[in-house]
Amino acid sequence: MEFDQIQYAGLSDVGVRRSHNQDTFEIQPAPDASNWQTTGHVFLVADGMGGHAVGEKASAKAKREIPHTYIKYAHEGASSALRRAFQETNAGIFAIGQQNPEFKGLGTTATALVIRPDGAWVGHVGDSRCYRLRNGVMEQLSYDHSLAWMLARQQGVDPDELTDIRKNVIVRSLGPDSLVQVDVEGPHPVQPGDVFLLCSDGLSNPLSPEEIGLVIGLFPPKEACEMLVELANLKGGPDNITVVIARVGTDLTGSRTMTAIRPNPLRELGRKIIRAVPWPMWALGSGFLLAAGFFAASFTEIPGRSVLLVLALISIIIGLIGLGMEFTAQADQPEEEEEPHSPRQSIYRKHPCPVDLTQIERIGKVITTLKQHLEQKSWNVSWEAFSSYMDQVQSQRKANHLADALRASYRALVILAQSYNRQRQKEEVFQPKWD
């Protein structure tokens, strides 16, 4: 696929209850096909912690340093570059906390997504999340480093069953310790129509994966981001809300795994041969060829034969010196160990997101309740636009165009949600029956 066939958007909101936004996000798309091949598109969400000034500082550093450091080391491969980016950023945040007592407790979550020709890579520390929506199924590609998930793994149960454990207690983040274990997963194959989402827990706590999956499947990235933020705030907005969405174009051709530029097979073979043979061997080979040329020329009267001999001797001497350096370097180098955290392609949870009448009726009940609430308050609402969308719901439903009907339902709901969220009091929580 081409590097410019991915749509993306991001949005961060302070939420209803918080006074400062400690979340942040970053999107650094590859500017051209060459950078797409070596670096890819980089997406990041970070959720700071430790008090608003401290948390903002930590997440801002992650936003700056992780993409920059990843790009710096991208030539080493996505796995190594992501791990180094997270580890170096962690060291920098930790140093700030050590040098400044007022920044004690400085920390942040960080979840990065890199989409490259070889697939999608995820780097992750904390409880922000990475999802992939594929064929109507929401797949969680990151593991929550939270107390709930840790205890659930130990007990062999689903984390949602541990209702007495606070969801926001995390056991791993960037900054509190000098060293951090980084999850690097990939490459996940990428198909046309895949939608990737990064979010802080300000989105994943109030909204279920199924609710999020329906929205990102029905709407383009920018509208989906705005809609998800409105819905999270409608459900109370207890925390900062951040979401980044990347949608792979559906008009693509090619195999299961993305490919951007088809390399010339002969050129690639030549590059492999050059990389496989050490440069001292090339120098020795050139020297022997030049020496053979000298001896062949010695039977003729060709002038300048001595030049061939001099060049042959120089090449052979350089080759022998190079071989000596190679052998010395190999002797001093310790034996390679298998990387302790080799990349995986894990899918931790799957959530079907069917577009059916049940979903349309569910949203319809929420719309009815919220509409009554707004009418009782006599708050300003764009009733004309709302009625237009509700008419579309009915007509599309009659035509059995369920996706279009659900799309119109969500747009009608968002009109009401926008009105409610902008005129409500912070203490007021709208709690319709969502299920």
C-alpha positions as MATLAB code, in Angstrom:
seq = 'MEFDQIQYAGLSDVGVRRSHNQDTFEIQPAPDASNWQTTGHVFLVADGMGGHAVGEKASAKAKREIPHTYIKYAHEGASSALRRAFQETNAGIFAIGQQNPEFKGLGTTATALVIRPDGAWVGHVGDSRCYRLRNGVMEQLSYDHSLAWMLARQQGVDPDELTDIRKNVIVRSLGPDSLVQVDVEGPHPVQPGDVFLLCSDGLSNPLSPEEIGLVIGLFPPKEACEMLVELANLKGGPDNITVVIARVGTDLTGSRTMTAIRPNPLRELGRKIIRAVPWPMWALGSGFLLAAGFFAASFTEIPGRSVLLVLALISIIIGLIGLGMEFTAQADQPEEEEEPHSPRQSIYRKHPCPVDLTQIERIGKVITTLKQHLEQKSWNVSWEAFSSYMDQVQSQRKANHLADALRASYRALVILAQSYNRQRQKEEVFQPKWD';
ca = [
       0.000    0.000    0.000;
       1.029    3.624   -0.373;
       2.136    5.623    2.646;
      -0.598    8.228    2.109;
      -3.506    5.748    2.153;
      -3.964    5.907    5.915;
      -6.446    8.379    7.413;
      -5.738    9.539   10.955;
      -6.887   11.978   13.612;
      -6.378   12.655   17.298;
      -8.143   14.575   20.054;
      -7.533   15.257   23.742;
     -10.062   16.732   26.166;
      -9.798   17.719   29.818;
     -13.057   15.918   30.632;
     -15.778   17.099   33.000;
     -14.264   16.614   36.441;
     -10.604   17.582   35.966;
      -9.191   21.112   35.909;
      -6.002   20.254   33.971;
      -5.251   17.911   31.120;
      -2.335   15.568   31.885;
      -2.945   13.548   28.711;
      -1.217   14.184   25.434;
      -0.888   12.594   22.012;
       1.401   12.790   19.015;
       1.012   11.894   15.336;
       4.100   11.897   13.103;
       3.247   10.547    9.639;
       5.985    9.626    7.210;
       6.357   12.628    4.870;
       7.244   10.574    1.792;
       7.652    7.045    0.446;
      11.307    6.835    1.464;
      10.585    7.642    5.125;
       7.586    5.305    5.000;
       9.925    2.442    4.126;
      12.401    3.122    6.925;
      10.281    4.717    9.656;
       6.550    4.471    8.971;
       3.762    6.453   10.632;
       4.154    7.029   14.386;
       1.205    7.500   16.762;
       1.376    7.995   20.548;
      -0.887    8.495   23.562;
       0.480    9.331   27.039;
      -1.387    9.786   30.328;
       0.629   11.659   32.970;
       0.380   11.135   36.717;
       1.640   12.650   39.962;
      -0.333   15.905   40.215;
      -1.296   18.140   37.319;
       2.008   20.011   36.850;
       4.039   16.850   37.326;
       1.836   14.673   35.142;
       1.753   17.227   32.346;
       5.559   17.410   32.367;
       5.968   13.629   32.188;
       3.466   13.074   29.386;
       4.852   16.049   27.438;
       8.348   14.545   27.609;
       7.020   11.200   26.379;
       5.266   13.001   23.513;
       8.534   14.676   22.476;
      11.087   11.968   23.135;
       9.501    8.661   22.132;
       8.773    9.533   18.466;
      12.078   11.404   18.122;
      14.162    8.564   19.583;
      12.271    5.909   17.641;
      12.966    7.720   14.367;
      16.619    8.083   15.371;
      17.004    4.305   15.739;
      14.444    3.170   13.138;
      17.230    1.837   10.910;
      17.820   -0.867   13.563;
      14.277   -2.203   13.091;
      10.956   -1.340   14.714;
      11.312   -3.622   17.745;
      14.734   -2.368   18.794;
      13.918    1.265   18.002;
      10.682    1.250   20.008;
      12.299   -0.418   23.010;
      15.209    2.040   23.021;
      12.809    4.974   22.627;
      10.796    3.942   25.681;
      13.852    3.096   27.785;
      15.682    6.339   27.023;
      12.534    8.361   27.670;
      12.040    6.545   30.974;
      15.619    7.363   31.986;
      15.049   11.033   31.178;
      11.809   11.264   33.169;
      13.396    9.405   36.089;
      16.330   11.841   36.097;
      13.955   14.815   36.315;
      12.262   13.266   39.350;
      15.608   12.610   41.036;
      16.949   16.110   40.449;
      13.811   18.018   41.508;
      12.033   17.136   44.788;
       8.900   18.957   43.603;
       8.627   16.428   40.769;
       8.654   13.401   43.047;
       6.209   10.819   41.705;
       6.682   12.012   38.129;
       5.362    9.390   35.727;
       3.293    8.664   32.651;
       1.805    5.837   30.677;
       2.749    5.616   27.015;
       1.357    3.576   24.150;
       2.871    3.940   20.699;
       1.693    2.525   17.385;
       3.986    2.356   14.367;
       2.522    1.372   10.994;
       5.208    0.403    8.477;
       5.444   -1.708    5.327;
       6.129   -4.805    7.471;
       2.994   -4.312    9.594;
       1.864   -2.618   12.805;
       4.085   -2.444   15.894;
       2.971   -1.541   19.417;
       5.219   -0.207   22.196;
       3.503   -0.004   25.549;
       3.911    0.782   29.259;
       0.934    1.454   31.559;
      -2.821    1.153   31.089;
      -3.456    3.271   28.016;
      -4.630    0.972   25.247;
      -4.168    0.010   21.627;
      -7.050   -1.600   19.731;
      -7.524   -2.868   16.212;
     -10.996   -3.138   14.693;
     -11.067   -5.825   12.023;
     -14.170   -7.275   10.376;
     -16.428   -5.989   13.139;
     -14.311   -7.341   16.017;
     -12.481   -5.065   18.458;
      -9.090   -6.594   19.334;
      -6.999   -5.312   22.246;
      -3.331   -5.376   21.194;
      -1.869   -4.060   24.473;
      -1.750   -5.548   27.961;
      -2.916   -3.346   30.846;
      -0.121   -2.939   33.396;
      -2.693   -2.477   36.136;
      -3.273   -4.098   39.505;
      -6.580   -5.516   38.265;
      -4.989   -7.232   35.266;
      -2.062   -8.504   37.341;
      -4.362  -10.086   39.945;
      -6.674  -11.428   37.237;
      -3.758  -13.199   35.556;
      -2.671  -14.701   38.886;
      -6.211  -15.906   39.619;
      -6.967  -17.007   36.067;
     -10.079  -14.824   35.736;
     -11.228  -11.973   33.518;
     -10.141   -8.553   34.867;
     -13.744   -7.325   34.665;
     -14.698   -9.908   37.304;
     -12.544   -8.156   39.924;
     -15.065   -5.446   40.713;
     -13.516   -4.642   44.108;
     -10.185   -3.595   42.563;
      -9.752    0.008   41.407;
      -9.161    0.104   37.665;
      -6.809    3.079   37.736;
      -4.092    1.525   39.939;
      -1.173    0.762   37.628;
       1.930   -1.305   38.357;
       4.195   -0.070   35.560;
       4.818    3.365   34.061;
       7.572    5.587   32.692;
       9.494    7.626   35.257;
       9.179    6.197   38.787;
      12.073    3.732   38.374;
      15.436    3.930   36.640;
      14.653    0.871   34.509;
      11.371   -0.193   32.943;
      10.181   -3.291   31.142;
       8.670   -2.332   27.799;
       6.121   -4.423   25.911;
       6.896   -4.454   22.191;
       4.487   -6.418   20.023;
       4.410   -6.980   16.287;
       4.455   -6.963   13.426;
       0.684   -7.337   13.326;
      -0.445   -7.859    9.706;
      -2.469   -4.948    8.374;
      -5.460   -5.402    6.078;
      -7.473   -2.861    4.085;
     -10.269   -1.602    6.323;
      -8.392   -2.118    9.605;
      -8.910    0.674   12.131;
      -6.373    1.210   14.917;
      -7.159    3.183   18.068;
      -4.965    4.448   20.910;
      -6.633    5.877   24.003;
      -6.109    6.829   27.620;
      -8.235    5.260   30.350;
     -10.385    8.382   30.302;
     -11.999    6.834   27.223;
     -11.707    3.101   27.906;
     -13.172    3.311   31.419;
     -16.519    5.034   30.693;
     -16.993    3.444   27.250;
     -16.913   -0.279   26.562;
     -14.769   -1.732   23.762;
     -17.975   -2.598   21.914;
     -19.190    1.021   22.047;
     -15.814    2.315   20.897;
     -15.622   -0.282   18.129;
     -19.014    0.635   16.692;
     -18.091    4.311   16.487;
     -14.673    3.868   14.850;
     -16.158    1.381   12.411;
     -18.984    3.677   11.312;
     -17.273    7.068   11.095;
     -14.106    8.607    9.621;
     -11.296    9.213   12.147;
     -11.898   12.917   12.862;
     -15.634   12.549   13.425;
     -15.097    9.363   15.434;
     -12.625   11.127   17.757;
     -15.043   13.980   18.404;
     -17.943   11.587   18.938;
     -16.063    9.378   21.403;
     -15.022   12.383   23.492;
     -18.627   13.642   23.634;
     -19.910   10.202   24.664;
     -17.248    9.801   27.370;
     -18.157   13.216   28.767;
     -21.844   12.317   28.592;
     -21.039    9.362   30.836;
     -19.480   11.634   33.431;
     -16.080   12.531   31.969;
     -14.293   11.662   35.236;
     -10.817   11.822   33.700;
      -8.897   13.391   30.840;
      -9.881   11.819   27.524;
      -7.458   11.209   24.670;
      -7.960    9.223   21.483;
      -5.960    8.673   18.290;
      -7.412    6.777   15.311;
      -5.713    5.454   12.165;
      -7.822    3.900    9.410;
      -6.268    1.875    6.588;
      -7.861    2.664    3.217;
     -10.323    0.098    1.859;
      -9.485    0.706   -1.800;
      -6.096   -0.960   -1.518;
      -4.822   -3.900   -3.487;
      -2.178   -6.358   -2.436;
      -1.484   -9.057    0.086;
      -2.427   -9.438    3.717;
       0.669   -7.581    4.874;
       1.187   -4.027    3.691;
       3.818   -3.305    1.067;
       4.636    0.215   -0.027;
       7.260   -0.023   -2.782;
       8.008   -3.212   -4.668;
      11.825   -3.507   -4.773;
      13.711   -4.772   -7.823;
      14.548   -8.461   -7.104;
      17.973   -8.319   -8.782;
      18.893   -5.159   -6.919;
      17.777   -6.688   -3.619;
      19.825   -9.827   -4.347;
      22.863   -7.675   -5.007;
      22.374   -5.813   -1.733;
      22.089   -9.084    0.182;
      25.305  -10.403   -1.360;
      27.128   -7.180   -0.517;
      25.877   -7.279    3.086;
      26.717  -10.982    3.430;
      30.368  -10.642    2.319;
      32.636   -8.588    4.658;
      34.394   -5.641    3.019;
      37.923   -7.072    3.633;
      37.015  -10.033    1.416;
      35.991   -7.634   -1.349;
      39.369   -5.889   -1.004;
      41.282   -9.186   -1.139;
      39.274  -10.349   -4.135;
      39.973   -7.103   -5.957;
      43.670   -7.436   -5.148;
      43.897  -10.959   -6.531;
      42.049   -9.920   -9.691;
      44.439   -7.006  -10.192;
      47.413   -9.335   -9.601;
      46.064  -11.771  -12.185;
      45.710   -8.872  -14.586;
      49.338   -7.897  -13.972;
      50.649  -11.396  -14.704;
      48.487  -11.640  -17.822;
      49.768   -8.271  -19.000;
      53.402   -9.285  -18.368;
      53.294  -11.481  -21.509;
      52.471   -8.434  -23.617;
      54.022   -5.052  -24.203;
      51.091   -3.101  -22.636;
      52.508    0.018  -20.896;
      51.690    0.740  -17.245;
      51.678   -2.872  -16.113;
      53.410   -1.854  -12.886;
      50.353    0.197  -11.883;
      48.304   -3.016  -11.742;
      50.883   -4.564   -9.434;
      50.879   -1.558   -7.102;
      47.061   -1.495   -6.928;
      46.990   -5.253   -6.323;
      49.444   -4.977   -3.436;
      47.510   -2.067   -1.879;
      44.190   -3.942   -2.107;
      45.659   -7.128   -0.616;
      47.312   -5.237    2.251;
      44.068   -3.347    3.038;
      42.129   -6.617    2.902;
      44.532   -8.374    5.282;
      44.406   -5.459    7.733;
      40.611   -5.472    7.545;
      40.428   -9.199    8.222;
      42.646   -8.733   11.254;
      40.337   -6.019   12.571;
      37.259   -8.216   11.952;
      38.748  -11.166   13.841;
      39.780   -8.924   16.749;
      36.309   -7.376   16.990;
      34.631  -10.789   16.955;
      36.970  -12.087   19.660;
      36.185   -9.137   21.938;
      32.413   -9.299   21.373;
      30.434  -11.376   23.914;
      28.215  -14.155   22.692;
      24.804  -12.943   21.595;
      21.944  -13.851   23.858;
      18.370  -14.238   22.768;
      16.482  -11.041   23.401;
      14.551  -11.505   26.643;
      11.488   -9.693   25.338;
      11.185  -10.861   21.752;
       8.316   -9.298   19.815;
       4.939  -11.014   19.994;
       1.693  -10.652   18.097;
      -0.715  -11.065   20.999;
      -4.412  -10.259   20.942;
      -5.405  -10.030   24.600;
      -9.163   -9.682   24.270;
     -11.722   -9.719   21.472;
     -15.063   -7.921   21.481;
     -17.580   -8.426   18.639;
     -19.216   -5.155   17.570;
     -22.228   -6.195   15.480;
     -24.280   -3.607   13.636;
     -27.830   -4.800   14.252;
     -31.269   -3.732   15.437;
     -30.289   -4.301   19.057;
     -27.680   -1.551   18.824;
     -30.084    0.829   17.098;
     -32.706    0.265   19.789;
     -30.104    0.663   22.548;
     -29.023    4.067   21.238;
     -32.670    4.972   20.694;
     -33.429    4.481   24.402;
     -30.519    6.721   25.378;
     -31.715    9.372   22.918;
     -35.237    9.291   24.345;
     -34.040    9.668   27.938;
     -31.586   12.458   27.156;
     -34.106   14.314   24.982;
     -36.614   14.327   27.844;
     -33.931   15.559   30.232;
     -32.970   18.448   27.946;
     -36.598   19.424   27.349;
     -37.226   19.538   31.090;
     -34.213   21.824   31.501;
     -35.308   23.998   28.540;
     -31.711   23.984   27.303;
     -30.683   25.112   23.834;
     -30.521   22.239   21.348;
     -30.192   22.147   17.556;
     -33.592   20.502   17.273;
     -33.815   20.911   13.499;
     -30.591   18.959   12.902;
     -31.619   16.427   15.529;
     -34.991   15.827   13.854;
     -33.318   15.440   10.470;
     -31.103   12.650   11.780;
     -34.021   10.941   13.504;
     -35.933   10.978   10.207;
     -32.921    9.296    8.601;
     -32.950    6.644   11.314;
     -36.540    5.726   10.487;
     -36.117    5.731    6.711;
     -32.871    3.732    6.770;
     -34.361    1.261    9.198;
     -37.335    0.667    6.931;
     -34.946    0.078    4.033;
     -32.996   -2.375    6.237;
     -29.857   -0.259    5.880;
     -28.795   -0.928    9.451;
     -25.335    0.651    9.287;
     -26.779    3.905    7.928;
     -29.546    3.829   10.530;
     -27.056    3.345   13.365;
     -24.829    6.067   11.924;
     -27.744    8.530   11.948;
     -28.648    7.417   15.493;
     -25.188    8.258   16.777;
     -25.192   11.639   15.052;
     -28.552   12.465   16.613;
     -27.242   11.398   20.025;
     -24.134   13.551   19.674;
     -26.232   16.663   18.995;
     -27.976   16.091   22.324;
     -24.715   15.188   24.072;
     -23.008   18.376   22.885;
     -25.853   20.478   24.251;
     -25.862   18.639   27.567;
     -22.075   18.665   28.033;
     -21.816   22.415   27.432;
     -24.669   23.460   29.741;
     -24.327   20.968   32.572;
     -22.821   21.515   35.999;
     -19.681   19.562   36.841;
     -21.479   17.736   39.631;
     -24.327   16.670   37.368;
     -24.044   13.173   35.921;
     -26.430   11.903   33.278;
     -26.968    8.196   33.802;
     -29.343    6.761   31.216;
     -29.696    3.029   30.844;
     -27.092    2.287   28.166;
     -27.474   -1.493   28.049;
];
